[in-house]
Amino acid sequence: MPSPLSPPLPPGGISQVPDIHGRFGRFGGRYVPETLSAALDQLQAAYDEARSDPSFQAELDQLLAAFVGRPTPLLFAKRLTEYAGGAQIWFKREDLSHTGAHKINNTLGQGLLAMRMGKKRIIAETGAGQHGVATATACARFGLDCVVYMGSEDVRRQEPNVRSMRMMGAEVRPVESGSRTLRDAINEAMRDWMGSVETTHYIIGSVVGPHPFPRIVRDFQSVIGKETLVFCKKELGRDPDCVVACVGGGSNAAGMFYPLVEHKGIRLVGVEAGGRSAKPGDHAASLSYGNAGILHGSLSYVLQDPDGQTADVHSVSAGLDYPGVGPEHAWWHDTKRVEYTSVTDAEALDAFDLVARREGILPALETSHALAWTVKEAARRPKEEVIVVCMSGRGDKDAAEIARLRSLENGGAHA
Amino acid sequence: MTSHHDPMSQAAKPLAATFAALAKDGRKALAPFVTAGDPDLDTTLAVLEALDRAGAAVCELGVPYSDPIADGPVIQASYTRALAAGFTLEKFFEMVRKATGRVKMPILAMVSYSIIYRRGIDRFVDDAAAAGLAGLVVPDLPLEESDVLDATCKGASLALVRLVTPTTPPERAAEIARRSTGFLYCVSVAGVTGARTDLPEGLVERVTWLRTKTDVPVLVGFGVSTPEQVKLLSGVADGAIVGSALVRRVGELAAEGPEGVAKGVENWLADLVKAAT
C-alpha cells in the first residue's frame, strides 16, 4: 500500500501550529462538555495575555533558575558510548531538575497562570507520579490547594511519589474506576473540574487534552529543546544529528522537539511503549499501532476498538501507560517530521540496568525506552555523529517496582 | 452489517409533533434517560416499553462509553456494567430498531463524539436514522466542532439537541439555543447531580430568557428524582429530564429480570409524569 500523502504545512512552516481553534493540521481541537468551554476560553485569554507580559516570563525564568536549577546540563555518556561503539550519546539532564523530572517546567508555568486567573485550587492527574509531585511542589511554593487524582494501580507502583505529594500538603485521591491508571485519573480530574471550574484550575500534565492545553504544555516544556540547541552550539559548535525522547502523552518529547522542528538537519525520534508485544492490549504505542480518534478532548492517534471504546493498554512504565498521545505528535507523525518507534518492556528494563551500571544514573522507566532505542541506533552510526537523549526523569521512583519484577522473573523467590 | 438499507425501518419520529401534542393537552414533557445495555439490552428494551406506557414524552438512550468525562459516577458505573456485559453498537442499533417499532415516544441517543467519529459521521447518522432514532445528544461536542455533524443530521432529518450550562456566557447560550434542533437541553447546575428540593438560583430567569432565544422547547435536567421537583420545573420549562435517579433504579432492580425492572420503573415514572403539568 502506498503511504498516504503528507498533509500540507501552514505558510510559516511546520512549527506554526496550532491555529486559533487549536488545530495541528486535522488534529487537536476541543471536544469537551459545554460546562468547560468558558473555562478553556478564559485559560486561552489568560495565557495569551501572560505571554505578552514580560513580567510573567521574568518571574517564571527566575523560578526555573533558582527553584528548578535550570539550565540543566548536557552530559557526554562516555561509557555508554563506548558500549554502543558508534555515535556519541549525550544526555539532556532533565532528571537533575528539582523533583527529578521535566514535569516541574509546566506546573510552575501553569501555577502562575492559575494565580493570574484568581484560582486558588489546583487539580491534577498523574500516572508515574512525577507530574503529581511537580504539581504538589508548585502548589506548596505558591500557597495553592492541591488535589491529585491517581489510578490505584499507579498508587501501588509509584509509592515513593505518593508519599512526597502528601508531605507537601497535596491530597492524593486514588481512582478505582476502569483500568485504574493514568487514563482513569484524567477522567476523574475532568469530572472534578466540571463541578469546580469557577474556582479551580486543572493543571494537565502532558501535551494532551482540549485546546489550549497541548499548546500551553508544549510551550512551557520548550525550554528543554531551546537549552539543548544553545548548549550544542556552544560546546559542540553545531546542531546534534539526532534527538531522541520517550513518548507517552508526549510532553518531554514535545518540549524537546518543538524548538528543533524547523532545524531540518536534525533527525527527531519519539519512542513509544511497546510493552509485552504488538498485540492489542499488550502495549501503549498509539502512534505505532493506533487510529485517528478522540480521547480526553482532542483528536489524535488513540488505541480504540472499532466501536470507539478505549482499548486496554500495558506498559511496565506507569508514565507511558496511556492509550492516546498529544495531537502535535500526531501532526509530526503525519507530516513525517518526527519518526515514531517503540521498544518493549524487556528492552527498557535492560537499558535501565545498562545506564545504571555504565553511567551511574538510575533513569526513569519512561526514559529507559528512549535509552534502549538510542543504544541500538548509536551502534549503527559513525563516531562523529551526536545523539542527544532527553533524560526526562530519574528512576528512584521505579527502583522498588523493578526489584519486584526482577524477583518475579527469578521464580518469585524473593517476592 | 445488518439492515443498513432496511425498507421497514421507521422514519425518525417528529419531536415537534410530540411537543405540540403535549402543549395542546396543557402538559409538560417528562424525558427519562436510561443507559442502553445496563444490565443487558433485553432489559433496556423492556424498560423503553415501560417508560412509553408510563407516559414519557421522549427518551434519551445513553450509549455506553469507556471514558465518559461528561457523566457523573452513577451513569459512568452503568456504562461500565453495560460494556462488561458485551455491549456493541451493532447490538445497540438492532435493539433500537425493535424499540422504535413498538413505542410511540421518540427516542434519542445520548452519545460521545468519540464513538460517532470512530464509526464515521455519515455511517453513524445513517445507522441512527435507519434504526428510527429521532435525534442525537452529543454532550462532548461543543458548538465550534459541530458543523459537520449538524449538516449530516439535517440531511437525515435527525435532531441535534444541544446543551446550555450555567457557565455558558449569554451570547454563546443564545447561539447554542438558536442552533439546537428538537429541543434545548438546559443543564441547571455545573457538574453536580443529586436530589434537590428547590430550584437552583437564577434558573427561572435563565430558562425564561432562553425560551425567547429559540423556537424549540427548553428541557431542564438537574438531578430530578421526585414529583415535587418535576412540578417545580414544569412551572418554568417545557419539561424535565430524569437521569441518574432512573439509572440508579434500574441498577437496583436488575436482579429481578427484564419484566421486574420494567414494572418497577413504570410505576415510579408514572408518578413523575403526573406531576409534569
mmCIF file of C-alpha atoms in Angstrom, chain B residues 33 35-38 64 73-83 247:
data_model
loop_
_atom_site.group_PDB
_atom_site.id
_atom_site.type_symbol
_atom_site.label_atom_id
_atom_site.label_comp_id
_atom_site.label_asym_id
_atom_site.label_seq_id
_atom_site.Cartn_x
_atom_site.Cartn_y
_atom_site.Cartn_z
ATOM 1 C CA PHE B 33 -32.598 8.971 30.407
ATOM 2 C CA THR B 35 -28.376 3.539 29.740
ATOM 3 C CA ALA B 36 -28.534 1.097 26.831
ATOM 4 C CA GLY B 37 -27.348 -2.371 27.767
ATOM 5 C CA ASP B 38 -27.466 -1.989 31.552
ATOM 6 C CA PRO B 64 -22.064 3.383 26.902
ATOM 7 C CA PRO B 73 -20.480 8.392 38.852
ATOM 8 C CA VAL B 74 -23.934 6.751 38.604
ATOM 9 C CA ILE B 75 -24.072 6.892 34.811
ATOM 10 C CA GLN B 76 -20.380 6.062 34.479
ATOM 11 C CA ALA B 77 -20.903 2.914 36.552
ATOM 12 C CA SER B 78 -23.867 1.917 34.354
ATOM 13 C CA TYR B 79 -21.680 2.343 31.238
ATOM 14 C CA THR B 80 -19.004 0.159 32.786
ATOM 15 C CA ARG B 81 -21.589 -2.555 33.552
ATOM 16 C CA ALA B 82 -23.028 -2.415 30.040
ATOM 17 C CA LEU B 83 -19.608 -2.664 28.388
ATOM 18 C CA VAL B 247 -30.327 4.715 36.072
#
